[in-house]
JSON list of C-alpha atoms in Angstrom, two decimals:
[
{"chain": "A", "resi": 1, "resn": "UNK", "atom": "CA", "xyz": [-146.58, 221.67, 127.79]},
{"chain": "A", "resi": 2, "resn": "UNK", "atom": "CA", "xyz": [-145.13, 217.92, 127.05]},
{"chain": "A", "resi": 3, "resn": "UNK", "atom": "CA", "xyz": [-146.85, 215.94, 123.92]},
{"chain": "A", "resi": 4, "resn": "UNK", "atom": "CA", "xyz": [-148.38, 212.95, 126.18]},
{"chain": "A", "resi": 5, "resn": "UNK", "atom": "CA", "xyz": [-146.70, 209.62, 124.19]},
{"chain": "A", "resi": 6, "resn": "UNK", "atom": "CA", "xyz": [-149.33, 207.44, 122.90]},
{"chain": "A", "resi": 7, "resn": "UNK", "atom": "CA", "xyz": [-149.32, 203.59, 123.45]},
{"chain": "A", "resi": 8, "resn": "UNK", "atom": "CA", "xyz": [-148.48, 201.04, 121.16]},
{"chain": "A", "resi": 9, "resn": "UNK", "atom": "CA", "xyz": [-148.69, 197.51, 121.07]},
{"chain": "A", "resi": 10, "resn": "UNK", "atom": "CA", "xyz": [-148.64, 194.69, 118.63]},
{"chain": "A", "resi": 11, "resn": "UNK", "atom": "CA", "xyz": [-151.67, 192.68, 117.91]},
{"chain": "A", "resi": 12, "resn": "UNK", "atom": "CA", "xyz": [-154.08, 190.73, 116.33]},
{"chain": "A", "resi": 13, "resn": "UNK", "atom": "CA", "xyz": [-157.11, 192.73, 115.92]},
{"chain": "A", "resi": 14, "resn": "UNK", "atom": "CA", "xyz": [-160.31, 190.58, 114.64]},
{"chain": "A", "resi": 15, "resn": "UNK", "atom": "CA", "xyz": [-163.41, 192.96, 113.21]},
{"chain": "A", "resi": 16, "resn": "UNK", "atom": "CA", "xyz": [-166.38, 190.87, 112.46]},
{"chain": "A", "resi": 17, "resn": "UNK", "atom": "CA", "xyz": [-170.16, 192.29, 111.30]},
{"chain": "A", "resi": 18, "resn": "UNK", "atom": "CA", "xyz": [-173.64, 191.02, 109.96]},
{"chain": "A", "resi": 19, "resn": "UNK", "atom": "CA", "xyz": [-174.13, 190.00, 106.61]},
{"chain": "A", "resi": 20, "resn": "UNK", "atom": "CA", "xyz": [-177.50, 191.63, 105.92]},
{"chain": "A", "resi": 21, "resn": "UNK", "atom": "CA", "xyz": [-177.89, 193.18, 109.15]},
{"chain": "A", "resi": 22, "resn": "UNK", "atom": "CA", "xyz": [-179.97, 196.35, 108.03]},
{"chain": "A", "resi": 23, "resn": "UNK", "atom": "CA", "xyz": [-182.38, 193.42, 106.44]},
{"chain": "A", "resi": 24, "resn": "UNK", "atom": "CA", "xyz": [-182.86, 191.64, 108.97]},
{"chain": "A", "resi": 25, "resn": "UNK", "atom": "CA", "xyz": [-183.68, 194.34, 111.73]},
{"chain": "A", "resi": 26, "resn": "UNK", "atom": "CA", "xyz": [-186.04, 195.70, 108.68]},
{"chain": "A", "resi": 27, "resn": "UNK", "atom": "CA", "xyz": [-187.59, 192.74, 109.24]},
{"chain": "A", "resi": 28, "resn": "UNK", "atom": "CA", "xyz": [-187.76, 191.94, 112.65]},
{"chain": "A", "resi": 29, "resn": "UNK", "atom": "CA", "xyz": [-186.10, 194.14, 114.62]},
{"chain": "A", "resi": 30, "resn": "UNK", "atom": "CA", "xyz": [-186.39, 192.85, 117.92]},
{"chain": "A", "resi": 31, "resn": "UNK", "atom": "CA", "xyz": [-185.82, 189.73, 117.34]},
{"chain": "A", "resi": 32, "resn": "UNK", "atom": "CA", "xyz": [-182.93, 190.32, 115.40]},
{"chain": "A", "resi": 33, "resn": "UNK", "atom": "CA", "xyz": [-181.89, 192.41, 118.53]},
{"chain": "A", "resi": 34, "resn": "UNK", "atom": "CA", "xyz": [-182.44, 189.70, 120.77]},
{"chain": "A", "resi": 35, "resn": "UNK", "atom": "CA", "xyz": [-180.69, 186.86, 118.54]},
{"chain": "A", "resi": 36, "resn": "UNK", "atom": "CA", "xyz": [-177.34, 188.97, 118.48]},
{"chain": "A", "resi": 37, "resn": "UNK", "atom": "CA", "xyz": [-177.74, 189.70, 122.41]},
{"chain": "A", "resi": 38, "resn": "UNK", "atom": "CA", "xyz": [-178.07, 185.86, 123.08]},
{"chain": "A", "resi": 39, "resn": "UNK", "atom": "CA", "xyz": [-174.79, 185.09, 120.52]},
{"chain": "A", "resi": 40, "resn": "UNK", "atom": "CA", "xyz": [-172.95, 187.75, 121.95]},
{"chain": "A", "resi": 41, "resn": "UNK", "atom": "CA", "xyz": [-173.71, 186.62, 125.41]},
{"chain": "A", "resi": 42, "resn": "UNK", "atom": "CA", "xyz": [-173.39, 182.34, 124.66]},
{"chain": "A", "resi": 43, "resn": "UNK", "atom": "CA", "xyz": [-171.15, 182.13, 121.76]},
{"chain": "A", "resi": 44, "resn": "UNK", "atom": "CA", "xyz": [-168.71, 185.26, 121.15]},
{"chain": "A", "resi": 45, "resn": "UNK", "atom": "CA", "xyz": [-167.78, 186.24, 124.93]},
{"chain": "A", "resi": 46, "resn": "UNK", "atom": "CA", "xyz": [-166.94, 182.71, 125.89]},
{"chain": "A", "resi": 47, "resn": "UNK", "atom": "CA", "xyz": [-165.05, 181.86, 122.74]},
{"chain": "A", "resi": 48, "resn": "UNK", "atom": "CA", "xyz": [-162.81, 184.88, 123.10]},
{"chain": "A", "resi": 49, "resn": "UNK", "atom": "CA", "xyz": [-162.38, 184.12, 126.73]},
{"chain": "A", "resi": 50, "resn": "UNK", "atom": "CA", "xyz": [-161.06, 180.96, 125.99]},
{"chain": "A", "resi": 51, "resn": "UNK", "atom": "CA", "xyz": [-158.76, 181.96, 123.15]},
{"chain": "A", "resi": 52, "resn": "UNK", "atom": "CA", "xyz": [-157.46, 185.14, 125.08]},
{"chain": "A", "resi": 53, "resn": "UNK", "atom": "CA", "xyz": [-158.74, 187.80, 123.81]},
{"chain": "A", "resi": 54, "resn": "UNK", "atom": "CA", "xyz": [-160.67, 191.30, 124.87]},
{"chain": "A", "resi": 55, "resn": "UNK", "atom": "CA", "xyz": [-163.73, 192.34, 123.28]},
{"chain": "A", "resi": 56, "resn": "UNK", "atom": "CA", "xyz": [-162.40, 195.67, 123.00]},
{"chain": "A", "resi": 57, "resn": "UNK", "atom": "CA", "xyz": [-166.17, 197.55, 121.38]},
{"chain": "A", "resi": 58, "resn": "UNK", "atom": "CA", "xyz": [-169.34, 196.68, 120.00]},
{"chain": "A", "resi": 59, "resn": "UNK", "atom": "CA", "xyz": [-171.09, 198.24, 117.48]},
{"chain": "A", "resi": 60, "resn": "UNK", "atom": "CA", "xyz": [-174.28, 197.73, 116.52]},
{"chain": "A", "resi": 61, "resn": "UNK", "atom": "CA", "xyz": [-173.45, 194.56, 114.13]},
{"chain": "A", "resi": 62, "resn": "UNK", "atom": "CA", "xyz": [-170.37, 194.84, 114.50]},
{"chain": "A", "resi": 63, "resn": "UNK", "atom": "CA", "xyz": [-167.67, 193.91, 117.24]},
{"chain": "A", "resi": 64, "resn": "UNK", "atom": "CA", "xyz": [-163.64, 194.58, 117.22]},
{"chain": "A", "resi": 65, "resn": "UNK", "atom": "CA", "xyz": [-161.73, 192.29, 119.01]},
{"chain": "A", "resi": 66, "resn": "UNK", "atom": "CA", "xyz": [-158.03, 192.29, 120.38]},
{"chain": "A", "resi": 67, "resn": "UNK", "atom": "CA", "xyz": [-155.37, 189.09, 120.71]},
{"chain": "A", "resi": 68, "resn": "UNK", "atom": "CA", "xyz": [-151.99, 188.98, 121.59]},
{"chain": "A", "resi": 69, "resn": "UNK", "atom": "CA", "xyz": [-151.39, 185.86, 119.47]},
{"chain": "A", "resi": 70, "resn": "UNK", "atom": "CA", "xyz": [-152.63, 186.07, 115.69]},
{"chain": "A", "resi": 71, "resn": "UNK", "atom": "CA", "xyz": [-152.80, 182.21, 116.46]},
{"chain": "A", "resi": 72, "resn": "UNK", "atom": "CA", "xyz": [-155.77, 182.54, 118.39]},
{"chain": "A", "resi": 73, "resn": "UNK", "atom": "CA", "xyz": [-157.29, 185.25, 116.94]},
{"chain": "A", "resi": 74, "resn": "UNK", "atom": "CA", "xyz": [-157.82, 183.20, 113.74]},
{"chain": "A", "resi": 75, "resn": "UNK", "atom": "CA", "xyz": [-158.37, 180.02, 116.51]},
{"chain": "A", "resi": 76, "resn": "UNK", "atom": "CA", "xyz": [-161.14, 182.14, 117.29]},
{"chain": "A", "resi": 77, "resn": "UNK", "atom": "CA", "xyz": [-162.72, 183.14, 114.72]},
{"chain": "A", "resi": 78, "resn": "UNK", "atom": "CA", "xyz": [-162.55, 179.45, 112.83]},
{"chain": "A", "resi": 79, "resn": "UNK", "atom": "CA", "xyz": [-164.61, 178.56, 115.88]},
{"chain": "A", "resi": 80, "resn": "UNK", "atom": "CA", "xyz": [-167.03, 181.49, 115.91]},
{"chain": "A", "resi": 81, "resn": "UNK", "atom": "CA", "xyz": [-168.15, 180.62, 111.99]},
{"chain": "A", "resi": 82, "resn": "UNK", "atom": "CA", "xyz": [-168.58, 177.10, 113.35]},
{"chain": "A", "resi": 83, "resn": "UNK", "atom": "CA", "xyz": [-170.47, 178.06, 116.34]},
{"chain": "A", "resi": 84, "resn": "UNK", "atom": "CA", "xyz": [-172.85, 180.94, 114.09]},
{"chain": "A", "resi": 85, "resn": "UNK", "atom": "CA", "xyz": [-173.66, 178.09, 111.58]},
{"chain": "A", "resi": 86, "resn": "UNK", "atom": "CA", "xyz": [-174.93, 175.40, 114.49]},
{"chain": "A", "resi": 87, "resn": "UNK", "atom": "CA", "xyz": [-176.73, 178.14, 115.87]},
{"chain": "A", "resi": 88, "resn": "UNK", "atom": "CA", "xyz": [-178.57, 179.29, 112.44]},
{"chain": "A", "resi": 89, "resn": "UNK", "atom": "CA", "xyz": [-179.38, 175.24, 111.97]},
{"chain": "A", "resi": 90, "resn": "UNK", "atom": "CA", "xyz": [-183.18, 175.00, 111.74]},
{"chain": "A", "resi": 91, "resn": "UNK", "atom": "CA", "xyz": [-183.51, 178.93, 111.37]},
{"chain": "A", "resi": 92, "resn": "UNK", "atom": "CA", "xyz": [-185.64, 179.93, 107.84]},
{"chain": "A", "resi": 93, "resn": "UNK", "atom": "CA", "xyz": [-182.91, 181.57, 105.54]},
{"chain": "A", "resi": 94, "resn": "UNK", "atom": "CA", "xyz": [-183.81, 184.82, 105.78]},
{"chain": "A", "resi": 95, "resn": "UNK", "atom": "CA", "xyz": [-183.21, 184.84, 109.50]},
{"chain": "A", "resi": 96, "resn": "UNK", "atom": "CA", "xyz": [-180.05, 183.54, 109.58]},
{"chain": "A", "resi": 97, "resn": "UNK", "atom": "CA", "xyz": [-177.22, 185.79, 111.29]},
{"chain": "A", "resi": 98, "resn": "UNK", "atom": "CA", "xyz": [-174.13, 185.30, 109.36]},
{"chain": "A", "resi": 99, "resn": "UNK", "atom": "CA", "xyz": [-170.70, 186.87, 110.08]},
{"chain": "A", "resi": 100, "resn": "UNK", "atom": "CA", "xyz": [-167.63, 187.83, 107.71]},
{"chain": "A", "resi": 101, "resn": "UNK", "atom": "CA", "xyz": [-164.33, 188.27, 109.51]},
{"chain": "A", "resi": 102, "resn": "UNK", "atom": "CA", "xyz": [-161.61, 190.34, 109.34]},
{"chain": "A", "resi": 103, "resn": "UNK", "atom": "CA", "xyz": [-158.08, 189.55, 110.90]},
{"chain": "A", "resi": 104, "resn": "UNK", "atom": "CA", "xyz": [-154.88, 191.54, 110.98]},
{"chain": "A", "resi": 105, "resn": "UNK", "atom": "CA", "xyz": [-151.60, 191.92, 112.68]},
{"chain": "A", "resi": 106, "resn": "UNK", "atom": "CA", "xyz": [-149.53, 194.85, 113.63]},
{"chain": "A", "resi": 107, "resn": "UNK", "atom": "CA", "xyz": [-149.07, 197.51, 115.79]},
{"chain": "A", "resi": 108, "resn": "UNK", "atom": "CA", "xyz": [-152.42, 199.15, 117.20]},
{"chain": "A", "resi": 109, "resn": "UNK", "atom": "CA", "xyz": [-152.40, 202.92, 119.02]},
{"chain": "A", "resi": 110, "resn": "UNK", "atom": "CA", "xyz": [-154.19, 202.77, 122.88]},
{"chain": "A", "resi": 111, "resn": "UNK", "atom": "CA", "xyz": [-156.36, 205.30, 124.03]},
{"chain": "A", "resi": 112, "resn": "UNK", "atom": "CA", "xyz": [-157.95, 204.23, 127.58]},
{"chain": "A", "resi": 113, "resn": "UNK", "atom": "CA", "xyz": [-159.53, 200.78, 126.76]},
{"chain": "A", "resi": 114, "resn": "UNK", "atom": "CA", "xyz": [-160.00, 201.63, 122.71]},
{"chain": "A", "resi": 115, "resn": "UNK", "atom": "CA", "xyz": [-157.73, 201.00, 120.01]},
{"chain": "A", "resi": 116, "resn": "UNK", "atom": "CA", "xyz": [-156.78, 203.15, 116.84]},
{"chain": "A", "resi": 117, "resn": "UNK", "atom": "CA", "xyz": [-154.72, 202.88, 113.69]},
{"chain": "A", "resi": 118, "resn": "UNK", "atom": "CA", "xyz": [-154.02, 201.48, 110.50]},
{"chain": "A", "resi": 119, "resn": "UNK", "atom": "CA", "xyz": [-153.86, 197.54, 112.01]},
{"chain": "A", "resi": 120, "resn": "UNK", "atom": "CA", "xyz": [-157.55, 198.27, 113.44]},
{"chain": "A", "resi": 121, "resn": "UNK", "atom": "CA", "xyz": [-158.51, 199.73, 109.75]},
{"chain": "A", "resi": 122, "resn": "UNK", "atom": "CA", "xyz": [-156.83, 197.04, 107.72]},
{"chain": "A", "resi": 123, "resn": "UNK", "atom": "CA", "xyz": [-158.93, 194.31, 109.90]},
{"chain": "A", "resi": 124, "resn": "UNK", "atom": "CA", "xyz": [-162.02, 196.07, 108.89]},
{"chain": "A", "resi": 125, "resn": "UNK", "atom": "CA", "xyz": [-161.19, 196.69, 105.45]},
{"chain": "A", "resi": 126, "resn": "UNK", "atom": "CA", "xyz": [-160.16, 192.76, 105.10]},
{"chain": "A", "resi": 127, "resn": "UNK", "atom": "CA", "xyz": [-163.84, 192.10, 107.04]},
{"chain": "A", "resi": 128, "resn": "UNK", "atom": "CA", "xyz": [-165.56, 194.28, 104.08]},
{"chain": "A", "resi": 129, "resn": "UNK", "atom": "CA", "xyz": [-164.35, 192.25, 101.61]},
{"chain": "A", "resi": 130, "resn": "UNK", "atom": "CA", "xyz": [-164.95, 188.74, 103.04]},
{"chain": "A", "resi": 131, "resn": "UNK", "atom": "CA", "xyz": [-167.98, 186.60, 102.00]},
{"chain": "A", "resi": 132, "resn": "UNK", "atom": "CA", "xyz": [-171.07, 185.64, 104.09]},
{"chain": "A", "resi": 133, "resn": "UNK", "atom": "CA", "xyz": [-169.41, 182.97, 106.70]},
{"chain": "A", "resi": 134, "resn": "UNK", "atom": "CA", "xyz": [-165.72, 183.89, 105.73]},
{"chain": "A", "resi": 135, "resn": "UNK", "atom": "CA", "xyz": [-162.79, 185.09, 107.12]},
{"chain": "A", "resi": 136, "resn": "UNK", "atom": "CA", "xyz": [-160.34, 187.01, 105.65]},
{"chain": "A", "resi": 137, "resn": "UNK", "atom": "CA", "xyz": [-156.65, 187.19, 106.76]},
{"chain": "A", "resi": 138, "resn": "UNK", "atom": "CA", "xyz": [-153.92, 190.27, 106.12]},
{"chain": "A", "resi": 139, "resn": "UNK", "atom": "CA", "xyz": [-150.79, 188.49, 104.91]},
{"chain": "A", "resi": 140, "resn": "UNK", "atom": "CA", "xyz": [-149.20, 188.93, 108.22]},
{"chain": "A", "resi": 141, "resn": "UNK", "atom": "CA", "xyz": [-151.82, 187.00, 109.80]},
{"chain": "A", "resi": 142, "resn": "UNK", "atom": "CA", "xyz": [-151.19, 184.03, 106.97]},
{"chain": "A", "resi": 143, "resn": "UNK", "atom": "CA", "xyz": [-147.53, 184.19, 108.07]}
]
């Protein structure tokens, strides 16, 4: 039997999560639930719309998302920290829902509408290190 070729492609893969999210739904979990519904549905679905991307999954606080430009990707996510911080204006502190980004470039492996491979790990690797609010770029990206 043939070995089925996988697909490749080059991209910009963006992983973003909640700083604190395992606090926050300790505290108040369905309104934590609702608050990332809303921000999903008004502020990170439009925004990667716009800048041309595909939400590819969603995980819990967590979201992986695929450009074909590393332009926009990082267009993007400059945007989404902008748009997270006017939304958390007048929230008490210890509600506030605060992402760290992730961003790298290179080649990603498709399987149906997922992707795999190092490109997607690097982006969440680079995510685990940024601070509350910041994004963090894979050289690649920067170049």
């Amino acid at each position: 039997m043939a070995e089925e070729r996988s697909q490749r492609r080059l991209a910009a893969i963006m992983a973003a999560d909640v700083v604190g999210y395992s606090r926050l739904i300790e505290q108040n979990e369905a309104s934590t639930l609702a608050a990332l519904k809303e921000r999903r549905r008004t502020i990170l679905a439009p925004l990667v719309a716009h800048h041309h991307g595909r939400i590819v999954k969603v995980m819990g606080d967590g979201v992986l998302v695929e450009f074909g430009s590393a332009v926009n990707a990082v267009a993007c996510a400059v945007e989404l920290q902008h748009r997270m911080a006017e939304a958390n204006d007048g929230l008490p502190e210890d509600r506030k829902v605060v992402l760290r980004i992730g961003i790298n470039l290179g080649d990603v492996v498709v399987d149906g509408g997922d992707l795999y491979g190092d490109s997607v790990n690097v982006a969440n690797r680079l995510q685990g290190i940024a601070g509350p609010g910041d994004i963090c770029v894979a050289g690649s990206v920067y170049d």
